[in-house]
Short mmCIF file of C-alpha atoms in Angstrom, two decimals:
data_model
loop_
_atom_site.label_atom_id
_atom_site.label_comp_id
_atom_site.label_asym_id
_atom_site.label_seq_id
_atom_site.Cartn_x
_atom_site.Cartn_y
_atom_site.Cartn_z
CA UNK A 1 0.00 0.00 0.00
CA UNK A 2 1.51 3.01 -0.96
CA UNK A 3 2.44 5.83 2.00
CA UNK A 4 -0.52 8.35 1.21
CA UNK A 5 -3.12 5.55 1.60
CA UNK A 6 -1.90 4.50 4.65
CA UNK A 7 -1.28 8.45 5.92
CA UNK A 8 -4.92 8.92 4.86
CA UNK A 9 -6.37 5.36 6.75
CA UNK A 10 -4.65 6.44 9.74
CA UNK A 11 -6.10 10.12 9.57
CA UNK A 12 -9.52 7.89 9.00
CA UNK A 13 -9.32 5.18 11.83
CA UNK A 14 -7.95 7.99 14.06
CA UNK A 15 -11.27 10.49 13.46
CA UNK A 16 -13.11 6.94 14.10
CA UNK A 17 -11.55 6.77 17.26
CA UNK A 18 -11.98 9.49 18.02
CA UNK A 19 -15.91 10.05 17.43
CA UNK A 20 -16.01 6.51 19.75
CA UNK A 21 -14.42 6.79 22.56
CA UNK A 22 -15.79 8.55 25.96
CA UNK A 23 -13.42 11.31 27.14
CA UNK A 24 -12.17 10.99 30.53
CA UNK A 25 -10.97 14.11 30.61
CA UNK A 26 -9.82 16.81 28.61
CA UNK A 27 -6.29 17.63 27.03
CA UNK A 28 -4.68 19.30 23.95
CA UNK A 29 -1.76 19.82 22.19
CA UNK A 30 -1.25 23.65 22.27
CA UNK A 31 1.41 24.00 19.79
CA UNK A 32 0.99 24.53 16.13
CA UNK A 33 3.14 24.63 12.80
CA UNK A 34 5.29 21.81 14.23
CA UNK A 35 6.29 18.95 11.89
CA UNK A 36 7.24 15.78 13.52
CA UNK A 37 8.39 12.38 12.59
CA UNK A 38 7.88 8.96 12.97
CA UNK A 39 10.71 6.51 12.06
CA UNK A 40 9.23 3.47 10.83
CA UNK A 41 12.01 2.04 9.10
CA UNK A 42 13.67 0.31 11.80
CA UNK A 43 11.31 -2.28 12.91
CA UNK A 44 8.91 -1.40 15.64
CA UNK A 45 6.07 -3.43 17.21
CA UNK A 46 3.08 -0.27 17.66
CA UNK A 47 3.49 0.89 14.38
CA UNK A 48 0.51 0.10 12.60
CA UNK A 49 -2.37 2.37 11.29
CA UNK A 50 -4.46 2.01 14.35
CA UNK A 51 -1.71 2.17 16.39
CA UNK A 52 -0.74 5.79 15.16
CA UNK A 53 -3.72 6.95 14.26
CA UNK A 54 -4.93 8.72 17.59
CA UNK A 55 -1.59 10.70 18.02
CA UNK A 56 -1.40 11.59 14.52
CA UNK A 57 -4.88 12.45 14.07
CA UNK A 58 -4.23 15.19 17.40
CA UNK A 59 -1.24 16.48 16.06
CA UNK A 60 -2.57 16.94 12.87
CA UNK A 61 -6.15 18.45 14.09
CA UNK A 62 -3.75 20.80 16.07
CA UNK A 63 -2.42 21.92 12.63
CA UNK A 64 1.03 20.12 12.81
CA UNK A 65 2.68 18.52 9.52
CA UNK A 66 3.80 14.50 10.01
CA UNK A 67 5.40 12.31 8.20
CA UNK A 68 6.81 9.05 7.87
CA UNK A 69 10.60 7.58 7.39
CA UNK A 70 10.35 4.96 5.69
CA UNK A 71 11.32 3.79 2.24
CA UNK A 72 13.89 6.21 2.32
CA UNK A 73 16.01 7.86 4.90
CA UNK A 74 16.50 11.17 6.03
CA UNK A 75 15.26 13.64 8.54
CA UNK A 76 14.60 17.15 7.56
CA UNK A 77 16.13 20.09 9.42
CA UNK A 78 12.92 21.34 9.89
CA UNK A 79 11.34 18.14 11.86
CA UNK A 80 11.13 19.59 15.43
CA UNK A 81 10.24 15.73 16.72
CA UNK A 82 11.75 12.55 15.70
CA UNK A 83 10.18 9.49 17.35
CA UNK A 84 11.59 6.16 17.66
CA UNK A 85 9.41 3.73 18.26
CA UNK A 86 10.86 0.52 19.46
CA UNK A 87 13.48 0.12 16.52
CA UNK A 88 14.51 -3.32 16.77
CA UNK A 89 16.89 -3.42 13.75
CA UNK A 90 20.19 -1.34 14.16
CA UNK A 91 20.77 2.08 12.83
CA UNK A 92 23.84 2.50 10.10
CA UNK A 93 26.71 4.73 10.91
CA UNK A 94 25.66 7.21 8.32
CA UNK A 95 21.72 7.22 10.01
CA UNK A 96 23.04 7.60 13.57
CA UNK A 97 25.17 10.64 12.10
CA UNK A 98 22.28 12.07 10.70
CA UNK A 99 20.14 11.93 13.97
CA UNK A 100 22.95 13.45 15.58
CA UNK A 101 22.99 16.41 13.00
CA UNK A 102 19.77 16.93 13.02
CA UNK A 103 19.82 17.06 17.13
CA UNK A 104 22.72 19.17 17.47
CA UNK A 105 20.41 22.03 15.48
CA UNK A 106 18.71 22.99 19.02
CA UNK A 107 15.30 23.03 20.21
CA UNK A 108 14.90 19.41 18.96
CA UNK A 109 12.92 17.09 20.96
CA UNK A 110 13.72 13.10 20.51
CA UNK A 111 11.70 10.46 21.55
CA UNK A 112 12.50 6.91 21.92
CA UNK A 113 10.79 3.99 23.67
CA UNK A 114 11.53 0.53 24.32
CA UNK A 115 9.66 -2.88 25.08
CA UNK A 116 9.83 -5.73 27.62
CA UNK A 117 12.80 -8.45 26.78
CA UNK A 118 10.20 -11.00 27.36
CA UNK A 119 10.77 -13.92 24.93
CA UNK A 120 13.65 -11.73 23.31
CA UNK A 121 10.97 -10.10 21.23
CA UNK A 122 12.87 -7.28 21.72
CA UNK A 123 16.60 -5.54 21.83
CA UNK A 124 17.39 -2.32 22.77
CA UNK A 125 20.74 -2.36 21.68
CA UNK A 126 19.67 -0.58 18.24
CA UNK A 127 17.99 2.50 20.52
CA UNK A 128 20.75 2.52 23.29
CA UNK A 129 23.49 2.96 19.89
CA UNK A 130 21.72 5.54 18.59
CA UNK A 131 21.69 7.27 22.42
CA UNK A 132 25.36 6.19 22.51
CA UNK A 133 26.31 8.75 19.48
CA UNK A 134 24.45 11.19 21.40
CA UNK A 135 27.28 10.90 24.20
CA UNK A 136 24.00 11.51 27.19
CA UNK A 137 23.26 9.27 29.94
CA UNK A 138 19.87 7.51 29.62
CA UNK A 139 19.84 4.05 27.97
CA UNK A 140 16.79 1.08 28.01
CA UNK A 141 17.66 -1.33 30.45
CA UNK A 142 17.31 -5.30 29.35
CA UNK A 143 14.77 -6.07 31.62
CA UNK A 144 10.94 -6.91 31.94
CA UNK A 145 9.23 -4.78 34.53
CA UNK A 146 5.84 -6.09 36.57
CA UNK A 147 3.98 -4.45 39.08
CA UNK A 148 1.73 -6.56 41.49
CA UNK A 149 0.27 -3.51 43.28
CA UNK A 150 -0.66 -0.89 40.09
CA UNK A 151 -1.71 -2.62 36.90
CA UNK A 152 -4.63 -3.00 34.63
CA UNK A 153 -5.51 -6.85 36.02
CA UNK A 154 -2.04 -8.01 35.16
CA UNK A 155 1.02 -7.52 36.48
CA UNK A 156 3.01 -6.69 33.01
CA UNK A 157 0.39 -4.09 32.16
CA UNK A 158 1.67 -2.07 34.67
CA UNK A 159 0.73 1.73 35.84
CA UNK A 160 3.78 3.34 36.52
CA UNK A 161 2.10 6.35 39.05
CA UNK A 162 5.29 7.42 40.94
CA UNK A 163 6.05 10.89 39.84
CA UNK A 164 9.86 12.01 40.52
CA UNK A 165 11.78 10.95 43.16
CA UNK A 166 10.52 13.93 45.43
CA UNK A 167 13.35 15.73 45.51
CA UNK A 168 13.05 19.57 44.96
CA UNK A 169 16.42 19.45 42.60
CA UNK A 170 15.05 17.29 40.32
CA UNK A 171 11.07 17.53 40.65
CA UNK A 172 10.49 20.97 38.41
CA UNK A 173 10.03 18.90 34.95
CA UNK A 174 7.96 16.37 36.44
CA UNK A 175 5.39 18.30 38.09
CA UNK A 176 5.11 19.87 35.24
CA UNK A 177 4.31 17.62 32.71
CA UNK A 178 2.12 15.43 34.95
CA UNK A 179 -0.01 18.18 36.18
CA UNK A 180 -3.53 17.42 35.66
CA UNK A 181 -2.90 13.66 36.11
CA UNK A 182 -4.42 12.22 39.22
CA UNK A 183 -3.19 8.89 38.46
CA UNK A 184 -0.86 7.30 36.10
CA UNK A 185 -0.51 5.76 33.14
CA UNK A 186 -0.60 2.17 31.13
CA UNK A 187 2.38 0.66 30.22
CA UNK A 188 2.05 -2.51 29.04
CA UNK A 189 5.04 -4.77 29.18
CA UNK A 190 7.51 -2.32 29.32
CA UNK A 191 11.14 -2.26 30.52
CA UNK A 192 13.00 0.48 32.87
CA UNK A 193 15.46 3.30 32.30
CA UNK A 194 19.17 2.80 33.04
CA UNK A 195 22.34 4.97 33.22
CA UNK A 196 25.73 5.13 31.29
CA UNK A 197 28.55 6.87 32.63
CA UNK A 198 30.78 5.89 29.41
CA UNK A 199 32.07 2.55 30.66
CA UNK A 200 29.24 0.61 32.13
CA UNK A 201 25.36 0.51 32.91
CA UNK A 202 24.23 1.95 35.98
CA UNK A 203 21.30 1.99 38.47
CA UNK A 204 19.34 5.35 37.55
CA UNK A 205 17.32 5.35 40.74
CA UNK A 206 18.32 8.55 43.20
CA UNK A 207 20.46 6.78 45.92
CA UNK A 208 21.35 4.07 43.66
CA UNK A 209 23.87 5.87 41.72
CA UNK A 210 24.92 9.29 40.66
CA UNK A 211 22.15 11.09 39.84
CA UNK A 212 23.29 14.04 36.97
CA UNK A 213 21.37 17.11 37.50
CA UNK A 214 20.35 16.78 33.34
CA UNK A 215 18.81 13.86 34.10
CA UNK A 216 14.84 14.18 35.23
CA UNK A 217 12.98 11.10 36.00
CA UNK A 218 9.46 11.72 35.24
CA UNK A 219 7.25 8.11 36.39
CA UNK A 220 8.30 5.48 38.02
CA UNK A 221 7.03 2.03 38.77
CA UNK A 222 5.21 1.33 42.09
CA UNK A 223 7.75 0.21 44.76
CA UNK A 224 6.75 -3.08 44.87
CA UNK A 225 7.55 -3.31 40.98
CA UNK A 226 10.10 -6.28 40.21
CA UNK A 227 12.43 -6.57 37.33
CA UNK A 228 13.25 -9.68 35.74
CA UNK A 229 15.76 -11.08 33.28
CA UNK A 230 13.18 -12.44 31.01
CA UNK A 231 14.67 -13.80 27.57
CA UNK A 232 17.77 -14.98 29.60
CA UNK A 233 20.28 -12.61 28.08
CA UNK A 234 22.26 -11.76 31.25
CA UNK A 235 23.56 -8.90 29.90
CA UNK A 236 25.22 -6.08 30.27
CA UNK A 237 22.00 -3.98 30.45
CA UNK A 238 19.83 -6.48 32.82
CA UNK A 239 20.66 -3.59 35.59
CA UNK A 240 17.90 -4.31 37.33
CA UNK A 241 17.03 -7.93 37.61
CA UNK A 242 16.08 -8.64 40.95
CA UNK A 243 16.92 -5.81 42.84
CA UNK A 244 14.47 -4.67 45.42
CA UNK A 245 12.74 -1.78 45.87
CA UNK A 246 11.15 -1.03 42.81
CA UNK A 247 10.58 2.63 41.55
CA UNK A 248 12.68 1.72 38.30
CA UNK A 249 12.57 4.73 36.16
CA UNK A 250 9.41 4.37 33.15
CA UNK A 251 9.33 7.78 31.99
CA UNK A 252 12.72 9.68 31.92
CA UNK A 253 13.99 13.13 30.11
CA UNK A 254 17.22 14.35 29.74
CA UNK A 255 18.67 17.86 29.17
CA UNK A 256 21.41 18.41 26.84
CA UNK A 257 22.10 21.59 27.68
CA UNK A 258 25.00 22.34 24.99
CA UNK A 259 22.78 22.20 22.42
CA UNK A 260 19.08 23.22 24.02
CA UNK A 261 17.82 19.66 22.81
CA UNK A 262 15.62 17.17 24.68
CA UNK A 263 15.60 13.27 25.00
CA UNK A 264 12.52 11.38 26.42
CA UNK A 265 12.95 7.53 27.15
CA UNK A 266 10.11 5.57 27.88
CA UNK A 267 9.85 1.90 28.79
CA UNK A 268 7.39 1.49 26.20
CA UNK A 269 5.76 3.47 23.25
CA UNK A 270 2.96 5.28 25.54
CA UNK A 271 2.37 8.00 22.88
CA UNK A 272 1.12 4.53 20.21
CA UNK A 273 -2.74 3.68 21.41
CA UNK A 274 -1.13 -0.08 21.89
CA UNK A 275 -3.42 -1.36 24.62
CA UNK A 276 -4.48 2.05 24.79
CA UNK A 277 -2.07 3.32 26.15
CA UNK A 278 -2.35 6.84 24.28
CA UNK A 279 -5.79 6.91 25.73
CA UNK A 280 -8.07 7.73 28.82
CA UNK A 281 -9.66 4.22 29.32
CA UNK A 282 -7.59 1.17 30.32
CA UNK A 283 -8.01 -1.80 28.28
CA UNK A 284 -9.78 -4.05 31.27
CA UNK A 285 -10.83 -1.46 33.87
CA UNK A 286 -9.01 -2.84 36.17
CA UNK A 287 -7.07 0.52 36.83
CA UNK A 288 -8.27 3.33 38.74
CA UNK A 289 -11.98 2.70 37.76
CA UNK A 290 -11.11 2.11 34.36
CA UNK A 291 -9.22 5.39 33.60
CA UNK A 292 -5.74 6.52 32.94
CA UNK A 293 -3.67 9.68 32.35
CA UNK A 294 -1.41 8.25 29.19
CA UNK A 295 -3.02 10.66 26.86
CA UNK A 296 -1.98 13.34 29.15
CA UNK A 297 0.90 12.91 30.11
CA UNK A 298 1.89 12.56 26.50
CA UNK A 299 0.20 15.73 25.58
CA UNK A 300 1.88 17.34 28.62
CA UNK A 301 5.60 16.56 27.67
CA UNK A 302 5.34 17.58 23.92
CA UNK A 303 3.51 20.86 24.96
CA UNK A 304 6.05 21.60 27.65
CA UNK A 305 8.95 21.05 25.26
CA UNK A 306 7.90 21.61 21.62
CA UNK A 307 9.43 24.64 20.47
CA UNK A 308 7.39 26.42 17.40
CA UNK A 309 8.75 27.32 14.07
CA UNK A 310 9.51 31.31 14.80
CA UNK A 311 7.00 33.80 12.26
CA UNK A 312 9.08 35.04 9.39
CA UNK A 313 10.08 38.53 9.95
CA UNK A 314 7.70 41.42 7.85
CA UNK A 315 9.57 42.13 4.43
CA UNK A 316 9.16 45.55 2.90
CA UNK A 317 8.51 44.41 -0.42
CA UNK A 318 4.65 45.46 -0.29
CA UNK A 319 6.26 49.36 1.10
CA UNK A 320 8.24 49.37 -2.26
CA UNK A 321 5.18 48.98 -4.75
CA UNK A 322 3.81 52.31 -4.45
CA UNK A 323 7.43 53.88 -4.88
CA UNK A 324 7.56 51.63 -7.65
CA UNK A 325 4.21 52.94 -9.01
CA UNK A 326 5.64 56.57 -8.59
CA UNK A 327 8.68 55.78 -10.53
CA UNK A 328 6.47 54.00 -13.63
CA UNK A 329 4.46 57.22 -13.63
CA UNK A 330 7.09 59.79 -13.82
CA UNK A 331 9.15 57.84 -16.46
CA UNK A 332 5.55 57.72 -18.54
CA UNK A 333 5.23 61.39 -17.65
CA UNK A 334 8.67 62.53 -18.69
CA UNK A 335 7.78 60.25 -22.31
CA UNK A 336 5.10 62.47 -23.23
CA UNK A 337 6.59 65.64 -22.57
#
């Protein structure tokens, strides 16, 4: 199927959505003018039409451009949002370059998000190399994450609720973007968020490790959340299987400040309606009555850090047509003398 049929199904399936499912709640995307990207070229479990449709249909309904990469590669400088959305097959030297590029422009806001290692479905090796030639911090960890406590009647689709690690220094981004969100949101078979100080993988929960001011950790799990070494890798990046204490990291940001970019890792791809999890109802009901704040929170973190195309400054040309006209008519007049 060729890409403007399936841009124009998802636009479809995404107004269908839309006119059938009972708001929770209200929230918007504020910003306008934006064009954003979705990288579908790399593999990617929640990337199907329905999948996409309810976040593309918003954007676009806000009056935001998107568009695919797909067939062919390349980002344009003027894509203020790049999404990766559980790549599972690795990036070439000259793509990571080019993400790089295109982040080192400033005000640039890249989102990735990973997936459970249950079953070895999936690898975030081709995400954490891409985050790698970024030189930051955040990486996915290796891990499957369940939460016994906070989950929509199963312990995989978990509700990560936990906002921050209340700590003033490090709280400012958080309560921000979760404001308006009395609970939390559906993840549903996600991993965690881990740390990288250039020579090995790190616990990124505060008082587990050095905990860089750039770094903001937006959810976490519930603390009775487990992590677990599902697909048998032990690996570098199974960080947390079977620690205690739970409040792994689900929803993290990171600053880099050099270049007035943003990162946003996510244990799974919350923005994709996957289980709903770009939504206000849960899947089963068995969460908070039935409702949850993914939808927000989404909405929350690209508002907060979306930065609109600047107007084009006023030319003169429309000042110069009447001098223009004046000239015309003395040259005529100065003929016919």
């Amino acid at each position: 199927m060729k890409r403007k049929y399936i841009f124009s199904l998802i636009l479809i399936v995404g107004m269908i959505t839309g006119m059938t499912t009972t708001n929770a709640y209200t929230t918007t995307l504020d910003f306008t003018g934006v064009t954003i990207a979705f990288d579908i070229s790399h593999g990617g479990y929640h990337t199907t039409e329905a999948d996409l449709a309810p976040i593309i249909g918003n954007l676009t309904a806000a009056g935001n451009t998107v568009i695919y990469i797909n067939e062919t590669w390349g980002i344009p400088d003027d894509v203020a949002v790049l999404f990766l959305t559980q790549s599972d097959d690795n990036y070439t030297t000259a793509e990571k370059a080019d993400i790089k590029t295109w982040f080192e422009l400033g005000d640039k806001l890249l989102w990735a998000s990973g997936d459970s290692d249950y079953g070895g479905f999936f690898n975030p090796w081709s995400i954490n190399q891409v985050l790698d030639t970024l030189g930051g911090i955040i990486r996915l960890g290796g891990c499957s994450i369940e939460d016994p406590d906070f989950n929509d009647g199963s312990a995989y689709r978990t509700a990560p609720g936990e906002i921050g690690y209340g700590d003033p220094l490090y709280d400012d981004i958080a309560i921000a973007v979760t404001t308006g969100m009395t609970a939390g949101i559906i993840a549903h078979g996600p991993c965690a968020i881990i740390a990288y100080n250039g020579f090995d993988y790190r616990d990124l929960r505060y008082g587990k490790s050095v905990f860089p001011i750039v770094v903001n950790v937006i959810l976490t799990y519930g603390e009775n959340a487990t992590a677990a070494d599902s697909d048998t890798s032990i690996g570098d990046l199974d960080v947390y299987d079977g620690l205690p204490g739970g409040l792994f990291p689900a929803v993290v940001h990171e600053n880099f400040t050099d270049i007035g970019s943003n990162l946003i890792l996510s244990g799974e791809a919350i923005y994709t309606n996957y289980k709903f999890m770009y939504g206000q109802n849960t899947e089963n009901g068995a969460y908070n009555g039935g409702i949850h704040f993914g939808q927000m929170l989404v909405n929350n973190i690209l508002n907060y850090f979306v930065v609109e195309p600047e107007e084009p400054e006023p030319t003169n040309a429309f000042a110069l047509i009447p001098l223009a006209a004046i000239g015309v008519i003395y040259a005529i007049s100065r003929r016919k003398k």
